[in-house]
Short mmCIF file of C-alpha atoms and ligand atoms in Angstrom, two decimals:
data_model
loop_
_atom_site.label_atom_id
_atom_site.label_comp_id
_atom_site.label_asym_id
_atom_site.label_seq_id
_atom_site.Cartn_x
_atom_site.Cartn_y
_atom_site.Cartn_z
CA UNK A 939 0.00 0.00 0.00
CA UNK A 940 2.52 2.22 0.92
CA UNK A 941 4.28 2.36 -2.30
CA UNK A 942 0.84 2.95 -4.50
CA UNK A 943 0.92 6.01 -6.21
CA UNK A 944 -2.73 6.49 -5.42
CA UNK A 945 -3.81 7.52 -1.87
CA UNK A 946 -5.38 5.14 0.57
CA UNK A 947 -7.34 5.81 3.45
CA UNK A 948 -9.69 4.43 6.31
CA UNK A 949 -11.93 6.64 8.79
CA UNK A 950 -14.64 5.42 10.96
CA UNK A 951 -17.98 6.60 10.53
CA UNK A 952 -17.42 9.58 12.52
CA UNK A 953 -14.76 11.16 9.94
CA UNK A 954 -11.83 10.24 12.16
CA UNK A 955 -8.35 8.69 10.22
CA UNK A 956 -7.51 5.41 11.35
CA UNK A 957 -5.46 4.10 8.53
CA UNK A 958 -3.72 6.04 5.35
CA UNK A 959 -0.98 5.03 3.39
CA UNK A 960 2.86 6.72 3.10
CA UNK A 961 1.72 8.63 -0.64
CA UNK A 962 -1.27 9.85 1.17
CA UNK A 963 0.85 11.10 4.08
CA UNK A 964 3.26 12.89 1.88
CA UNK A 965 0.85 14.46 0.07
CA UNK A 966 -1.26 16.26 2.82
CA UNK A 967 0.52 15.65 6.18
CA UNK A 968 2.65 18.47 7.78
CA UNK A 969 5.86 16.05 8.74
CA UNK A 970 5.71 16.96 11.92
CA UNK A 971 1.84 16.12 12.89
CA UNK A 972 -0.13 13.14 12.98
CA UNK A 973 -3.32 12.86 11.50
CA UNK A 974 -4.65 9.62 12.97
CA UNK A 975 -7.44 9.90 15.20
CA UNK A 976 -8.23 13.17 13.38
CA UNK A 977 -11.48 14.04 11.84
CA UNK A 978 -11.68 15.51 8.32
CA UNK A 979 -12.93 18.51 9.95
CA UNK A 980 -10.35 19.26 11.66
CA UNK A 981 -7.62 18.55 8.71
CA UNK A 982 -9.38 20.17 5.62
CA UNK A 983 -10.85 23.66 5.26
CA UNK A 984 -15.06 23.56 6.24
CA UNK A 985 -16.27 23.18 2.70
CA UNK A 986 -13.78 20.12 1.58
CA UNK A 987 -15.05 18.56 4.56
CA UNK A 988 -18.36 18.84 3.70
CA UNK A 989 -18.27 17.38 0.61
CA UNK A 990 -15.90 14.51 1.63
CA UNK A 991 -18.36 14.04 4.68
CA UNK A 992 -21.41 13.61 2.32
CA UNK A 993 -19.95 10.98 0.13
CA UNK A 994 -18.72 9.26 3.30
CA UNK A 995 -22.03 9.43 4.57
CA UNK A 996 -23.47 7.78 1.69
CA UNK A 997 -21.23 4.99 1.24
CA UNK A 998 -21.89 4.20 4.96
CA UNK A 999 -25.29 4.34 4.58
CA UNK A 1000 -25.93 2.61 0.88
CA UNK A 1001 -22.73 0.00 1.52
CA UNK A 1002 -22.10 0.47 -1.84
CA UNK A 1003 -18.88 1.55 -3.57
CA UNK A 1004 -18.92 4.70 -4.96
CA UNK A 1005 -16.80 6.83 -7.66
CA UNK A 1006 -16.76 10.46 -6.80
CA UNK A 1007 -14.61 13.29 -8.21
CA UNK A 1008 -13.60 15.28 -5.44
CA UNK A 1009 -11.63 18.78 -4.34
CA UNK A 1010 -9.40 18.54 -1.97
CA UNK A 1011 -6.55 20.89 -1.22
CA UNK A 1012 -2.87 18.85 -0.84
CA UNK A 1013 -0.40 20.41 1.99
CA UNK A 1014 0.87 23.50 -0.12
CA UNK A 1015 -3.11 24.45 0.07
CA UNK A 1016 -3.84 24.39 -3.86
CA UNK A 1017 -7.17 22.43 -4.57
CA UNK A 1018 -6.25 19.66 -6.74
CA UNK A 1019 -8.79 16.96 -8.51
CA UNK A 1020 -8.90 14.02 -7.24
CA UNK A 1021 -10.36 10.39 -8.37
CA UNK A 1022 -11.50 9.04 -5.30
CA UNK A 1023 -13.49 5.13 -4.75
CA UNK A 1024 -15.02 4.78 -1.51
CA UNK A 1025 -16.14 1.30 -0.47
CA UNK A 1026 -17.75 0.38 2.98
CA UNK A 1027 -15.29 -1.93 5.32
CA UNK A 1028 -16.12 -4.25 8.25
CA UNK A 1029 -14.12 -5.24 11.20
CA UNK A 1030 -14.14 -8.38 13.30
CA UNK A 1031 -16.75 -7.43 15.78
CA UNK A 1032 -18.81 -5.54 12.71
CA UNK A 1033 -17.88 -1.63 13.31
CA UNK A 1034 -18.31 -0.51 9.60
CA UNK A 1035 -15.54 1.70 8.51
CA UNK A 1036 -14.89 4.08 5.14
CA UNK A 1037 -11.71 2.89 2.81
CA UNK A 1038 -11.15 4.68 0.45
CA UNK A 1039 -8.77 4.80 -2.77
CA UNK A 1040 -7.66 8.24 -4.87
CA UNK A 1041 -5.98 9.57 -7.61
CA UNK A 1042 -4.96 12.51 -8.51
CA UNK A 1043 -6.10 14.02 -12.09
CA UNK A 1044 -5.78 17.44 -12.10
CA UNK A 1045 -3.53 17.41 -14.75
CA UNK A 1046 -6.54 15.58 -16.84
CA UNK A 1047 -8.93 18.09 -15.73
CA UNK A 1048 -7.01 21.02 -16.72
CA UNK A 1049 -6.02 19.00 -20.66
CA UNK A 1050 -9.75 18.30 -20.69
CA UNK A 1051 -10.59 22.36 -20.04
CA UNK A 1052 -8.08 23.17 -22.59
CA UNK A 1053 -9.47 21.11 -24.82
CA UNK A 1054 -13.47 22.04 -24.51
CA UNK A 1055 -11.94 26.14 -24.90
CA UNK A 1056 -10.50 25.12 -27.51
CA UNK A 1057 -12.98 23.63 -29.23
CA UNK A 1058 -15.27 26.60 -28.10
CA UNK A 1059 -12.89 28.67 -29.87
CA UNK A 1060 -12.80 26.70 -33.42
CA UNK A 1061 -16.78 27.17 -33.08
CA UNK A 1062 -16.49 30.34 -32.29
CA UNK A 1063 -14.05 30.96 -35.08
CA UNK A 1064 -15.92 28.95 -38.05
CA UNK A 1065 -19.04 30.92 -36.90
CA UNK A 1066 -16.96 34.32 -37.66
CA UNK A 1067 -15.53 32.90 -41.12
CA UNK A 1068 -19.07 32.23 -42.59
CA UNK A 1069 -20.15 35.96 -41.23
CA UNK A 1070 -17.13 36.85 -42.99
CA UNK A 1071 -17.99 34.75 -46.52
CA UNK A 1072 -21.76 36.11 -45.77
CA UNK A 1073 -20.54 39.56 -45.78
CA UNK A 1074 -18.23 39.20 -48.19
CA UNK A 1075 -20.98 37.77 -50.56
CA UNK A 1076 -23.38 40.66 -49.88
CA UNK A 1077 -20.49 43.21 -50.68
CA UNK A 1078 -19.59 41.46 -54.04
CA UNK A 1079 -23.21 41.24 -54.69
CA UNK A 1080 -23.68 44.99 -54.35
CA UNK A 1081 -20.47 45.87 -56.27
CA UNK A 1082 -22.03 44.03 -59.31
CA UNK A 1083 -25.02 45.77 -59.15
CA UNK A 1084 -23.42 49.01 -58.68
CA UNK A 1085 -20.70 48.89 -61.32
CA UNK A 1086 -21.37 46.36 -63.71
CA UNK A 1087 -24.98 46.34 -63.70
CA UNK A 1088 -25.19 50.55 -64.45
CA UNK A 1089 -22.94 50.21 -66.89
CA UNK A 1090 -25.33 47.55 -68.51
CA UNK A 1091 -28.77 48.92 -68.03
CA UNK A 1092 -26.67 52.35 -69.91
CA UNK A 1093 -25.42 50.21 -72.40
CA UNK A 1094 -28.66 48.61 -73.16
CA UNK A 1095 -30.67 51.77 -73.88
CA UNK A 1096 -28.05 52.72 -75.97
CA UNK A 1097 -28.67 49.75 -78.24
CA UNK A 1098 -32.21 50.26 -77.82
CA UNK A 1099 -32.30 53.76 -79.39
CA UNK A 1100 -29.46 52.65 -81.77
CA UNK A 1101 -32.43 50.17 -83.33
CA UNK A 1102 -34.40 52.99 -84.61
CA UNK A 1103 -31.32 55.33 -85.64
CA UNK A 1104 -30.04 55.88 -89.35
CA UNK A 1105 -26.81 57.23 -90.86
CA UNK A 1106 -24.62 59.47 -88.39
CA UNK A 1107 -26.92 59.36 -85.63
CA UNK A 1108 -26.57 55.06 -86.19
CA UNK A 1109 -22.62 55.82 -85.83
CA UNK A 1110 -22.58 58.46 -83.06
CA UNK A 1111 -24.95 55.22 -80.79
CA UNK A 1112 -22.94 52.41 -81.96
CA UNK A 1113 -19.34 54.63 -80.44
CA UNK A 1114 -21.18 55.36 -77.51
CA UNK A 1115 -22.19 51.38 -76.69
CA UNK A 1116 -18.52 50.55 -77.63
CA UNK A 1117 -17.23 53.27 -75.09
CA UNK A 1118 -19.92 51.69 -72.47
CA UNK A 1119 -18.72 48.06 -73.45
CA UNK A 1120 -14.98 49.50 -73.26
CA UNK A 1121 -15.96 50.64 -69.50
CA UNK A 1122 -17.41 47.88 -68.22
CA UNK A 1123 -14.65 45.21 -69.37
CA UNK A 1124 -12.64 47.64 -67.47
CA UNK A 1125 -14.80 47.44 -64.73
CA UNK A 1126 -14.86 43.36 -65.01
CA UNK A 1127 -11.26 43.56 -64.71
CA UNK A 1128 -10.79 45.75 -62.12
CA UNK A 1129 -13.80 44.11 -59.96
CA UNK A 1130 -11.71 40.49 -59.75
CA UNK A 1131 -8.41 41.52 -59.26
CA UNK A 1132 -9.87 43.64 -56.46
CA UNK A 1133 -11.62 40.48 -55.34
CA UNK A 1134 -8.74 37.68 -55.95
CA UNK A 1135 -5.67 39.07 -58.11
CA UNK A 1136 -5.05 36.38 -60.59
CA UNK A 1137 -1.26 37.31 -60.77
CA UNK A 1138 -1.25 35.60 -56.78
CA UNK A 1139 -2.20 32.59 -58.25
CA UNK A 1140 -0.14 32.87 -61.23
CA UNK A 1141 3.09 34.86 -60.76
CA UNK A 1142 3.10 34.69 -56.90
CA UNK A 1143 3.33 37.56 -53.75
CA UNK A 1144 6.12 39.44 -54.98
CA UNK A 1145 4.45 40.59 -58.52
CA UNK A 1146 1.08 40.76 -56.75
CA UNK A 1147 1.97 43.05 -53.83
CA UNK A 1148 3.81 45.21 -56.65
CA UNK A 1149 0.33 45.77 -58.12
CA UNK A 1150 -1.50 46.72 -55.06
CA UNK A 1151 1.01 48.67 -54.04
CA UNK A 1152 0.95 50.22 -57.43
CA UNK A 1153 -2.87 50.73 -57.50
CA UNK A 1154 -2.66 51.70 -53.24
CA UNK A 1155 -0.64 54.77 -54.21
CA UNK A 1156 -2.74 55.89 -57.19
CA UNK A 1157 -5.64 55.93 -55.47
CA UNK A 1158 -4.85 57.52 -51.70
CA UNK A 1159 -1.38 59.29 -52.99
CA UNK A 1160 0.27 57.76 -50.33
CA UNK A 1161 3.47 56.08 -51.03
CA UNK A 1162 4.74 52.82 -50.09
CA UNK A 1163 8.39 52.23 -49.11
CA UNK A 1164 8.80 48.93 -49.68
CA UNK A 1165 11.22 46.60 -48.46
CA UNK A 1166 11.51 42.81 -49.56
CA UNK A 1167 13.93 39.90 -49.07
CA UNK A 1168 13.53 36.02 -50.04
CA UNK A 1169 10.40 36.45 -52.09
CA UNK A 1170 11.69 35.13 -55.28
CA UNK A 1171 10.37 31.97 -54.31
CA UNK A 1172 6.53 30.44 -54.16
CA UNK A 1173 4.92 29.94 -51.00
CA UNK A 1174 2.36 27.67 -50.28
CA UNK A 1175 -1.38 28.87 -51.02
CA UNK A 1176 -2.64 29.81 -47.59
CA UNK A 1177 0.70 31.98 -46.32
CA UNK A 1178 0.33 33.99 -50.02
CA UNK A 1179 -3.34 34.33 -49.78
CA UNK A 1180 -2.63 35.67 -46.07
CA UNK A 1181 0.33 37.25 -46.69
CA UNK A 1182 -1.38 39.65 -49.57
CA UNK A 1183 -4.85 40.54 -47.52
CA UNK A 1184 -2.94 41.31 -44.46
CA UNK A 1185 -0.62 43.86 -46.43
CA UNK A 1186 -4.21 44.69 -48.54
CA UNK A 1187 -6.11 45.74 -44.97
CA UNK A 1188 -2.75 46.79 -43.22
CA UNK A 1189 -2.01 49.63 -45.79
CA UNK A 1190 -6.13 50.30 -46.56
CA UNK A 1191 -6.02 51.14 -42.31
CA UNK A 1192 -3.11 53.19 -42.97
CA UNK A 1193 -5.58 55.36 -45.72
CA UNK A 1194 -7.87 55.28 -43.52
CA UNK A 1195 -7.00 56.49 -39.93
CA UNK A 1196 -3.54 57.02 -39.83
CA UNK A 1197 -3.14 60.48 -41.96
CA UNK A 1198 0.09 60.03 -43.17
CA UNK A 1199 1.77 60.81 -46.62
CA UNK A 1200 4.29 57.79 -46.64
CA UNK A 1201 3.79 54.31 -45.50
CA UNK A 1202 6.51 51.71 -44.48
CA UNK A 1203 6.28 48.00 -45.74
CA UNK A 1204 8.58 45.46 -44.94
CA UNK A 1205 8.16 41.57 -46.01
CA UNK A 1206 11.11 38.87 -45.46
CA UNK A 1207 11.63 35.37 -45.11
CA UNK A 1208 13.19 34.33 -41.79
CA UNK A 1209 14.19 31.12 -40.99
CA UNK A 1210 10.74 29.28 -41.79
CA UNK A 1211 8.26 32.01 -41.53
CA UNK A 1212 7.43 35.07 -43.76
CA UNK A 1213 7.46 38.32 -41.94
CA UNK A 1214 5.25 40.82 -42.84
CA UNK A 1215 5.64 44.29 -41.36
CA UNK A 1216 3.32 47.58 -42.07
CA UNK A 1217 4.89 50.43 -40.43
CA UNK A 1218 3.46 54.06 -40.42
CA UNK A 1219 4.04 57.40 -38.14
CA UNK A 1220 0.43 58.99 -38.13
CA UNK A 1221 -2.05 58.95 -35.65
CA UNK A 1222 -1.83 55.83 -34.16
CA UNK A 1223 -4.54 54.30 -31.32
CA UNK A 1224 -5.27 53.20 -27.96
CA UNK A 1225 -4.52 49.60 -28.76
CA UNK A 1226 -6.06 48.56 -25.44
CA UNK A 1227 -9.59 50.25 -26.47
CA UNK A 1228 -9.43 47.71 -29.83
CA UNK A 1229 -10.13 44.44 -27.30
CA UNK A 1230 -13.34 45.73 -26.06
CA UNK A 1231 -14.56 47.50 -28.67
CA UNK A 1232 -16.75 44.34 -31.17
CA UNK A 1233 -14.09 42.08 -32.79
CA UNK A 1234 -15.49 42.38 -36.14
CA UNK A 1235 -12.61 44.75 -37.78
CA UNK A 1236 -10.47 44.01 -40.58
CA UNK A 1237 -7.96 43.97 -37.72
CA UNK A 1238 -9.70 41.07 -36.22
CA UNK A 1239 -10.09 39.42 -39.28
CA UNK A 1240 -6.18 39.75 -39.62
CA UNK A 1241 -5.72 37.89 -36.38
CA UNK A 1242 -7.74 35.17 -37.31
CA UNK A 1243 -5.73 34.16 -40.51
CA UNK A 1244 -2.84 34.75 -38.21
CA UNK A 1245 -4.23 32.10 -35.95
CA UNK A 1246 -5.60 29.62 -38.78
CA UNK A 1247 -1.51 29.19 -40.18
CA UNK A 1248 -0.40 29.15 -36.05
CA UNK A 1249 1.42 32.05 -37.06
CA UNK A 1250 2.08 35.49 -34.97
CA UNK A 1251 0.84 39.10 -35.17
CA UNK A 1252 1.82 41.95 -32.95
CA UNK A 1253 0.33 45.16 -32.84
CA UNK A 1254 2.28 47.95 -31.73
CA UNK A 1255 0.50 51.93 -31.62
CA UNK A 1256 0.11 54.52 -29.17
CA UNK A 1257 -1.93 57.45 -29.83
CA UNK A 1258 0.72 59.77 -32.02
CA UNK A 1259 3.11 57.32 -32.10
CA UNK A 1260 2.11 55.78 -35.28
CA UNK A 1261 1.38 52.03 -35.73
CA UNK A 1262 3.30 49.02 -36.30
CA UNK A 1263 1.52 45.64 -37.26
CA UNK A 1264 4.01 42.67 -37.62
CA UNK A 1265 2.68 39.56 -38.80
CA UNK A 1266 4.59 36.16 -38.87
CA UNK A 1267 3.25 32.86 -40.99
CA UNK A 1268 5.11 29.47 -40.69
CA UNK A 1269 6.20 28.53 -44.16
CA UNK A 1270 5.74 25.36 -43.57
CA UNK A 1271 2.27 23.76 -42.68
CA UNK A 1272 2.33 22.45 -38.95
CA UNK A 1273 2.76 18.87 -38.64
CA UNK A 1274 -0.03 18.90 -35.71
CA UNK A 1275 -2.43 21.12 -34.14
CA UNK A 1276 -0.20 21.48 -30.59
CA UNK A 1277 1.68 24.12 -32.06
CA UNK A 1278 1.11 27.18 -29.42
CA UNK A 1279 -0.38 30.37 -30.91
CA UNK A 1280 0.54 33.82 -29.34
CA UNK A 1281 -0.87 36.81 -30.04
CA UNK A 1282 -0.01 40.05 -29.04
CA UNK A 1283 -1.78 43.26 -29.08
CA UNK A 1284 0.79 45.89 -27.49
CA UNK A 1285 0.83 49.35 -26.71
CA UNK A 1286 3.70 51.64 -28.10
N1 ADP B 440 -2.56 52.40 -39.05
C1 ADP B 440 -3.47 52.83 -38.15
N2 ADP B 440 -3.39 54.10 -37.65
C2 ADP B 440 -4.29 54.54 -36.75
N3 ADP B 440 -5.32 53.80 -36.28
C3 ADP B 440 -5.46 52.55 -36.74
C4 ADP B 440 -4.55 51.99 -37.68
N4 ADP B 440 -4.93 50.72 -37.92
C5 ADP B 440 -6.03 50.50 -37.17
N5 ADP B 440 -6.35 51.59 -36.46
C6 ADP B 440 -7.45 51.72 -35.47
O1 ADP B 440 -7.93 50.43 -35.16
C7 ADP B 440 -9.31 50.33 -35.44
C8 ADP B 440 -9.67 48.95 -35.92
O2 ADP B 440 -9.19 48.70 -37.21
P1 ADP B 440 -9.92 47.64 -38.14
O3 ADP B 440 -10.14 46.41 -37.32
O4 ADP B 440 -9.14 47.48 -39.39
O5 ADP B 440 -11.34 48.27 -38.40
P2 ADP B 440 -11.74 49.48 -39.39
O6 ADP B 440 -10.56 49.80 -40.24
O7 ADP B 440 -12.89 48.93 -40.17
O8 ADP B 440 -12.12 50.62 -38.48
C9 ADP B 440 -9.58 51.43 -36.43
O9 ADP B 440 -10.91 51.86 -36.36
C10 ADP B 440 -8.61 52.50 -35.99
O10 ADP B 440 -9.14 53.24 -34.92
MG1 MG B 441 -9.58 48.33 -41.31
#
């Protein structure tokens, strides 16, 4: 008994010890006192006690044996989880007595809470990608409409009238429909590489950040220093597809609250992840204020493609300090799902 790595135990029916092993006197027993004779009241704090009193109370009384999770606080104090089976005992002359048997599984416990947050977490997370697809979907939907489908309903009038026109005025409609038709293949164009740049697909992140970059500065006049080292190569679909919408909503956030003329960006390959860095000096935030304000940003969205490659984003910003947002994606794809995932939302 006494070298069982599970406790052991006896009390009569009035709580008092009158047998436990050497493992379960190491594990709660000041060395210097003795805890046979004692009651569990007068060893464990009121509401342990209670509880272990209860189930005591019940074996006694049912004489069955029982399983029971129970908390009960080892020497140092800290409430640990315990397995415990309690079975009924008889002497010679018939006193009935409690034995009981426990192990401890607090280290279960806790894996098991990880695991249940975690899973909370994937739900919670696959809930936010289909808002995100839903969203996305209603935004595409209303881009059509807007862009392509004007340009249409103008085009199609055109023709319209153009049925019932003659000589110059014939030639003057026709010019006008191919000007509309010119417009809206522009449109078209402009529309999917906004959505999904081919050129990531085809040509990789180098030539596609290039064009955004490009088509960033025409539109907000704000220039992009860019920096770039190791991107020669192709990296695997998800880091690319991350890599580019990161850098997309990093520099759009820079257009759109930091007030700034120039705007730093700095991607690299370290030793197996891609670093992605989007510096700027302009206003720069409270990041603090971000976690309680509704997680449904495009900053938030960042984090969570962070999090889906068990990769690494830091936010740095103080209110004039300008922002930095550094983002790091494992090149390779993890071999399990242990890999831990920190992420880091600092002030400046
Ligand atoms: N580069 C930046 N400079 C200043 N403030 C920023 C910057 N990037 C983000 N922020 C702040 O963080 C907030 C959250 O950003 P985000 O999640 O992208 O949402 P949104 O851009 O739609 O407001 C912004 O509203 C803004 O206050
Ligand atoms: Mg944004």
């Amino acid at each position: 008994m006494d070298n069982n790595p599970a406790v052991a135990f006896m009390r009569d029916p009035e709580g008092r010890y009158v047998y436990f092993n050497r493992t379960h006197q190491l594990l709660f027993q000041e060395p210097s006192a003795s805890w046979l004779g004692k009651t569990i009241c007068e060893v464990f704090p009121a509401q342990t006690a209670a509880e272990l009193a209860a189930h005591d109370a019940e074996v006694l009384a049912t004489g069955l044996v029982m399983r029971a999770e129970e908390k009960v606080p080892a020497r140092d104090g800290i409430l640990r989880d315990w397995l415990a089976f309690k079975f009924p005992l008889q002497d010679a002359v018939g006193r009935r007595f409690l034995g009981g048997v426990a192990v401890d599984i607090t280290d279960r416990k806790l894996a098991e809470r990880a695991l249940r947050e975690s899973e909370e977490r994937l739900q919670a997370l696959s809930r936010r990608l289909l808002e995100v697809q839903e969203a996305e979907r209603r935004s595409f939907a209303r881009e059509l409409h807007d862009e392509i489908g004007q340009a249409l309903t103008g085009l199609s009038l055109v023709l319209k009238t153009s049925a019932l026109a003659h000589g110059e005025d014939l030639s003057a409609r026709l010019r006008e429909a191919q000007a509309l038709v010119k417009e809206l293949m522009a449109k078209a164009r402009d529309l999917s590489l906004r959505w999904r740049p081919t050129m990531l697909d085809d040509l990789g992140l180098l030539p596609a950040l290039l064009w955004l970059i490009d088509r960033y500065t025409a539109q907000t006049s704000i220039s992009v220093q860019f920096e770039h080292r190791g991107l020669e190569q192709r990296f695997r679909q998800q880091v690319e597809t991350a890599a580019y919408r990161i850098v997309q909503e990093g520099l759009t956030n820079v257009a759109r609250h930091a007030g700034v003329a120039t705007a730093a960006l700095r991607v690299w390959l370290g030793t197996d992840v891609l670093c992605i860095q989007i510096e700027d000096q302009g206003a720069g935030f409270e990041v603090k204020l971000l976690h309680s304000s509704a997680r449904s940003g495009g900053l938030s969205g960042m984090q969570e493609r962070v999090h889906l490659l068990r990769g690494r984003l830091v936010l740095e910003s103080a209110p004039g300090r300008g922002t930095r947002l550094t983002a790091q994606l494992p090149v390779q794809e993890a071999e399990n799902g242990e890999r831990h995932v920190t992420d880091h939302f600092a002030g400046r």
